[in-house]
Coordinates of N, CA, C and O in Angstrom, one line a residue:
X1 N 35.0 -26.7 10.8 CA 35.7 -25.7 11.5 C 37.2 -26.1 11.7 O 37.3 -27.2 12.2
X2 N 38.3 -25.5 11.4 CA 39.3 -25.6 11.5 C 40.2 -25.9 13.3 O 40.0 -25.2 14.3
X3 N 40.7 -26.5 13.2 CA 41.6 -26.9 14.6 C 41.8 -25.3 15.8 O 42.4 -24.3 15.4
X4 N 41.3 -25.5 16.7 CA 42.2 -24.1 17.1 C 41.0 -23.1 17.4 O 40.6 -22.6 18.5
X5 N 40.6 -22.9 16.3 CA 39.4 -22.0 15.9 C 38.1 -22.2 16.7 O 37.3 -21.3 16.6
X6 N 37.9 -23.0 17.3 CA 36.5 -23.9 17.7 C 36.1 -22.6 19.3 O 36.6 -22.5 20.4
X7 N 35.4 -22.1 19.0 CA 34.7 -20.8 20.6 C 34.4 -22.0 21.5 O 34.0 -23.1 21.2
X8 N 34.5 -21.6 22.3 CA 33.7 -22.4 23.9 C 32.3 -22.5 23.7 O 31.5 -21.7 23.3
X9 N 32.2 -23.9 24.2 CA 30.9 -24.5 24.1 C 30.3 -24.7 25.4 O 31.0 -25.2 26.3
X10 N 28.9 -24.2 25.5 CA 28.0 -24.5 26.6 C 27.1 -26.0 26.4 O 26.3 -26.4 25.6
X11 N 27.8 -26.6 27.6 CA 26.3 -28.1 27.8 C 25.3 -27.0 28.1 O 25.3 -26.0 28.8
X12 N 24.3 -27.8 26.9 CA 22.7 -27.3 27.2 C 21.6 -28.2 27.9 O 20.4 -28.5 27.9
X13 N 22.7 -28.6 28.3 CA 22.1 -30.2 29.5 C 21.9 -29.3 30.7 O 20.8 -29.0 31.2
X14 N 22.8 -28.9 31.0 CA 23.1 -28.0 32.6 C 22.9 -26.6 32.2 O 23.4 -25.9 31.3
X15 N 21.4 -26.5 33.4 CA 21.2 -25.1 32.9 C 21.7 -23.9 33.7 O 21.7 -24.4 34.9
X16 N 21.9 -22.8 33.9 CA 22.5 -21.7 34.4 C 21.7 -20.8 34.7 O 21.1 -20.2 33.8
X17 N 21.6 -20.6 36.5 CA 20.6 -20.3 36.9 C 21.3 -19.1 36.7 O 22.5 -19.0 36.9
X18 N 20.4 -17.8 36.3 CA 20.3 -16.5 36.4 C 21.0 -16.1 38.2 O 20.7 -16.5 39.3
X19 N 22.0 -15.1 37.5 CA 22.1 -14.2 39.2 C 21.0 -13.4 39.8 O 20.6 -12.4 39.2
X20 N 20.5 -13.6 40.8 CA 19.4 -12.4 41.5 C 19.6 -11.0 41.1 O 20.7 -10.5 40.8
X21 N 18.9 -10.4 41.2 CA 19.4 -8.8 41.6 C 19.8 -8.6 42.9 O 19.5 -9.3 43.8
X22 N 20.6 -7.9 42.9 CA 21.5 -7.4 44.2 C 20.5 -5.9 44.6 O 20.6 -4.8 43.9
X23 N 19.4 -6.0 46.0 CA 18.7 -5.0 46.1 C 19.6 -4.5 47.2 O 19.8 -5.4 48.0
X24 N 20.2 -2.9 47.6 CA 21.0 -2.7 48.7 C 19.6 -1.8 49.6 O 18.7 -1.3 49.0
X25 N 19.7 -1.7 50.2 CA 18.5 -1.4 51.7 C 18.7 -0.7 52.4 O 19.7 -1.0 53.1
X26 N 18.2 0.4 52.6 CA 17.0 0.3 52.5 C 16.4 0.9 51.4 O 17.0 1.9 51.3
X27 N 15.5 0.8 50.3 CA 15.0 1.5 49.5 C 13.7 1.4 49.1 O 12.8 0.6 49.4
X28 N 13.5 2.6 48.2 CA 11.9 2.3 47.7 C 11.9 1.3 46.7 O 12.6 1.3 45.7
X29 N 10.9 0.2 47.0 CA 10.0 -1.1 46.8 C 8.9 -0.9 46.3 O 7.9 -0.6 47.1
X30 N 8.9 -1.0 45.0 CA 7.4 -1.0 44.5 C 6.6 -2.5 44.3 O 7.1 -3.6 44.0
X31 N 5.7 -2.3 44.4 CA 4.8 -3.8 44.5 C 3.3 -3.5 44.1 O 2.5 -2.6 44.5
X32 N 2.9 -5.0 43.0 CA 1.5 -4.7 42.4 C 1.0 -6.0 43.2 O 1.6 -7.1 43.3
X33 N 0.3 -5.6 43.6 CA -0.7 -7.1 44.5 C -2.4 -7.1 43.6 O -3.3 -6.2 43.5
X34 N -2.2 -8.4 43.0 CA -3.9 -8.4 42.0 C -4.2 -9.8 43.1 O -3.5 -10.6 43.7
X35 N -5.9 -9.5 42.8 CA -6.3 -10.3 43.5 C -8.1 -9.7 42.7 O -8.3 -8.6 42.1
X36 N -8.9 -10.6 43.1 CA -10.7 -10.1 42.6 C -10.7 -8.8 43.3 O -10.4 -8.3 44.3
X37 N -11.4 -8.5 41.8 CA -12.3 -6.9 42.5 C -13.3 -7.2 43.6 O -14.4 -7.8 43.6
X38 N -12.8 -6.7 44.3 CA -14.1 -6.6 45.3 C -13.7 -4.6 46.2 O -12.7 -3.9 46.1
X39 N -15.0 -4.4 47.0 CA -14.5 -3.0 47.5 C -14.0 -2.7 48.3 O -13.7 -1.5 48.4
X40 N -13.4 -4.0 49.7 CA -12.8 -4.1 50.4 C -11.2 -4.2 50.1 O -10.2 -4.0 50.7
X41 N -11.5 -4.7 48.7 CA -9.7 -5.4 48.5 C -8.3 -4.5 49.1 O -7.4 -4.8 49.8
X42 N -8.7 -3.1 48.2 CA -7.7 -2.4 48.2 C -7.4 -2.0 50.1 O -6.4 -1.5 50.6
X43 N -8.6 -2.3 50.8 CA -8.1 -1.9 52.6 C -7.9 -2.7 52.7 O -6.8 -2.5 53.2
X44 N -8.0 -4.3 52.6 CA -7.4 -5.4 52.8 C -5.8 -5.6 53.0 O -5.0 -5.7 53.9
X45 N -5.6 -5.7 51.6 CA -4.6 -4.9 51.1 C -3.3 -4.0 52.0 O -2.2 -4.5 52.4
X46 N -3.7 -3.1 52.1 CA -3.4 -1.6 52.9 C -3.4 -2.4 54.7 O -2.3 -2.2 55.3
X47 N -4.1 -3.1 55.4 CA -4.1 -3.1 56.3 C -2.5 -4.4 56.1 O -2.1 -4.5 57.3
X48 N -2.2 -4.7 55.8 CA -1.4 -5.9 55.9 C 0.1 -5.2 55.4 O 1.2 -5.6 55.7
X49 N -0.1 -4.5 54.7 CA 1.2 -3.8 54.4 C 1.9 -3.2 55.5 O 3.0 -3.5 55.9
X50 N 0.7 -2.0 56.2 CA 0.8 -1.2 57.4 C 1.9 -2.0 58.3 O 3.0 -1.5 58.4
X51 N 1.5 -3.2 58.8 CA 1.8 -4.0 59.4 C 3.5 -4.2 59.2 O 4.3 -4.2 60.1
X52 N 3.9 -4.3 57.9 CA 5.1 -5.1 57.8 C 6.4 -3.5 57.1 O 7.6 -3.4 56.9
X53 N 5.4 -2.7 57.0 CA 5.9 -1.0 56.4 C 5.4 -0.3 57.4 O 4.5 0.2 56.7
X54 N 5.2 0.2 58.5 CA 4.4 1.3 59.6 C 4.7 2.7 58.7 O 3.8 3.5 58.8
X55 N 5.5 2.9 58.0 CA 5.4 4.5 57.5 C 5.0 4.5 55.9 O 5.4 5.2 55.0
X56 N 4.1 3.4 55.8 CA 3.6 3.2 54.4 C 2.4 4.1 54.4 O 1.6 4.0 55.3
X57 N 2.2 5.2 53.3 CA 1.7 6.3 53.1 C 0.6 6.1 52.3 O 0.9 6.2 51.1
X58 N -0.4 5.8 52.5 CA -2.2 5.2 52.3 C -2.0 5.3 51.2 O -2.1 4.3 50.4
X59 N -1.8 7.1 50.8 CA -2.4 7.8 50.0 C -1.6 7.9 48.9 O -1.7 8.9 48.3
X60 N -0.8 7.1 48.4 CA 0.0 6.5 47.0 C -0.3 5.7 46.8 O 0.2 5.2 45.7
X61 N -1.5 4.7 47.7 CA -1.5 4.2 46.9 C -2.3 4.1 45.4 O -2.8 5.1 45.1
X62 N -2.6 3.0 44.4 CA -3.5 3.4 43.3 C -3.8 1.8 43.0 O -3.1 0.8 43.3
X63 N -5.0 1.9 42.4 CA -6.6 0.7 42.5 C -6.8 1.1 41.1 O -7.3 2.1 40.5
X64 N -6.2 -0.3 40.6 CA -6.4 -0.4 38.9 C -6.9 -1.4 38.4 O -6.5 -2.6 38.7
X65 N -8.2 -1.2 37.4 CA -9.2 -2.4 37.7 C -9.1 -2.9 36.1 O -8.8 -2.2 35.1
X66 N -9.3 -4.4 36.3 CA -9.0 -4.8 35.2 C -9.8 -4.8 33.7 O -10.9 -4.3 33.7
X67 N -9.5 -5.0 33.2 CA -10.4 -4.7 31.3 C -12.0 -4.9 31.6 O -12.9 -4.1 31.3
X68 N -12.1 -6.6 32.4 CA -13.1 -6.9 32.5 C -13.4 -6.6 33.5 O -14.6 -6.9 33.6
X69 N -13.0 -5.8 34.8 CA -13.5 -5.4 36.0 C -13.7 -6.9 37.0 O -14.6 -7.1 37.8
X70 N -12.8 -7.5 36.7 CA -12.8 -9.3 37.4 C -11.9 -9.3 38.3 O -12.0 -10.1 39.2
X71 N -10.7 -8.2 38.3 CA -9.7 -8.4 38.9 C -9.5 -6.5 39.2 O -10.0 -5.5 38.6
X72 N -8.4 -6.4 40.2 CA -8.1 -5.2 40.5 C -6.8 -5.6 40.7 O -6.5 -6.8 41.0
X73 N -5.4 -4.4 40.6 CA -4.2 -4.9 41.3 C -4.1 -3.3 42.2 O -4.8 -2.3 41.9
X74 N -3.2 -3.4 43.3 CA -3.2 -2.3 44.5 C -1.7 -1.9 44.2 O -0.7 -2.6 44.5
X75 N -1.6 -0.8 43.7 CA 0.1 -0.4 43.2 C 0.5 0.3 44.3 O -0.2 1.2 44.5
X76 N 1.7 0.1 45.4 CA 1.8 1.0 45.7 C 3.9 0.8 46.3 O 4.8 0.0 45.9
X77 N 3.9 1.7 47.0 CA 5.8 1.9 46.7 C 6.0 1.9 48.7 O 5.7 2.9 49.3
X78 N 6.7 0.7 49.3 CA 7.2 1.0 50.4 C 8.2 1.3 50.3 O 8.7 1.5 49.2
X79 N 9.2 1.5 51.9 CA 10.3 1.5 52.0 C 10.5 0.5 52.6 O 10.3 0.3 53.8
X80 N 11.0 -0.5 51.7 CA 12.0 -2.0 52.2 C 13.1 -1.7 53.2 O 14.2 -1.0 53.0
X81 N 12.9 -2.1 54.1 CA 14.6 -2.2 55.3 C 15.1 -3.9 55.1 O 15.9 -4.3 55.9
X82 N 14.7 -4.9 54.1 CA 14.9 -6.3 54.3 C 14.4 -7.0 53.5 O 13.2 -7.0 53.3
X83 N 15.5 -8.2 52.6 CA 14.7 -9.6 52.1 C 13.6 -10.0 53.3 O 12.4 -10.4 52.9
X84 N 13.8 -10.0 54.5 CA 13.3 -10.6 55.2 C 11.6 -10.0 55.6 O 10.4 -10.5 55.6
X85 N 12.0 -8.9 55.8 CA 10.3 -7.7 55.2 C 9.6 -8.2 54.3 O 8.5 -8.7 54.4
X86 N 10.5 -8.0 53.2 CA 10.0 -8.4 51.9 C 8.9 -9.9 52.0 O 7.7 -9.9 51.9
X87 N 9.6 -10.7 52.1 CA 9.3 -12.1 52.3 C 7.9 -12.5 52.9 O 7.0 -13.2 52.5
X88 N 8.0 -11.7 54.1 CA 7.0 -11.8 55.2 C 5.7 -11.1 55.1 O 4.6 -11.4 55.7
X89 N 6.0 -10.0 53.9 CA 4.8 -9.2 53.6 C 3.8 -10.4 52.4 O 2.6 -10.6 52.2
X90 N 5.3 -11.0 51.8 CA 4.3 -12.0 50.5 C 3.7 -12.9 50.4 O 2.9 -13.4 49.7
X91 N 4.5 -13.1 51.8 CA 3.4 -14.5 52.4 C 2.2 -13.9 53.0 O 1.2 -14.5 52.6
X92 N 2.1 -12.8 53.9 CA 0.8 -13.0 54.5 C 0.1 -12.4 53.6 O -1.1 -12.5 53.9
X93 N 0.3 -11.6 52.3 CA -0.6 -11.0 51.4 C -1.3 -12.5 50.8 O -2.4 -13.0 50.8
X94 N 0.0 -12.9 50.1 CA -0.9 -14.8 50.0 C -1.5 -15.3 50.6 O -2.4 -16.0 50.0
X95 N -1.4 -15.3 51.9 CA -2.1 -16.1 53.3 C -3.9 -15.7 52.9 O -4.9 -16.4 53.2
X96 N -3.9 -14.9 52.4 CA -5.2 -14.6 52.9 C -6.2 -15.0 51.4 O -7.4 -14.7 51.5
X97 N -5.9 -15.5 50.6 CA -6.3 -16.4 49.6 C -7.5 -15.7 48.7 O -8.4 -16.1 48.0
X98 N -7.1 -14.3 49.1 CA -7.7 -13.1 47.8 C -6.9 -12.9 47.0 O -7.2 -12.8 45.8
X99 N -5.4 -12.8 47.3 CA -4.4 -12.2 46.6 C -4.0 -13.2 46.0 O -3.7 -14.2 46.6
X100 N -3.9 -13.1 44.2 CA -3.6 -14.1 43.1 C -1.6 -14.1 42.9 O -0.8 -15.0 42.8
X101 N -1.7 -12.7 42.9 CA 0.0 -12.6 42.5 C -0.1 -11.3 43.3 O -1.0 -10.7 43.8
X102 N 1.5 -11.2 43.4 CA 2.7 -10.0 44.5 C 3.6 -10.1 43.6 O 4.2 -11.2 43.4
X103 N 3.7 -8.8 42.8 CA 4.6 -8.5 42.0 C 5.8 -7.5 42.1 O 6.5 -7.3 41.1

């Protein structure tokens, strides 16, 4: 490569953490919560949302079961007012040691 000519080079030693998304608030939040099929899950679910969303709307939401019927995930769309909402709903959806992933 000739003198001069050489582009900027990145250390691939030091890695470069990705920027977050920038979410502005309040907005609709969609979220898939999987966890085992069972027939309780999806009120489980719902009751814990209620909680951290009070104007979360039952009846959007949707119970989608997996290939093998092993797993279910609960799709449904709040309105976020906060990281801090957010946060609080993912822990206690975790807390309760049904829910595999909060998507």
């Amino acid at each position: 490569m000739k003198k001069g000519t050489q582009k900027g080079v990145r250390d691939l030693r030091e890695p470069v953490a990705p920027e977050a998304p920038k979410i502005t608030f309040p907005c609709d939040y969609p979220l898939k919560v999987v966890g085992d099929a069972a027939e309780d899950f999806p009120a489980c679910v719902c009751q814990i949302v209620v909680r951290h969303a009070p104007d979360f709307d039952e009846s959007t939401l949707q119970v989608v079961d997996s290939r093998t019927g092993r797993f279910q995930s609960v799709r449904i769309t709040i309105r976020a007012t906060g990281e801090q909402q957010i946060s609080q709903l993912f822990d206690e959806l975790k807390a309760t040691g049904r829910v595999h992933m909060v998507v």
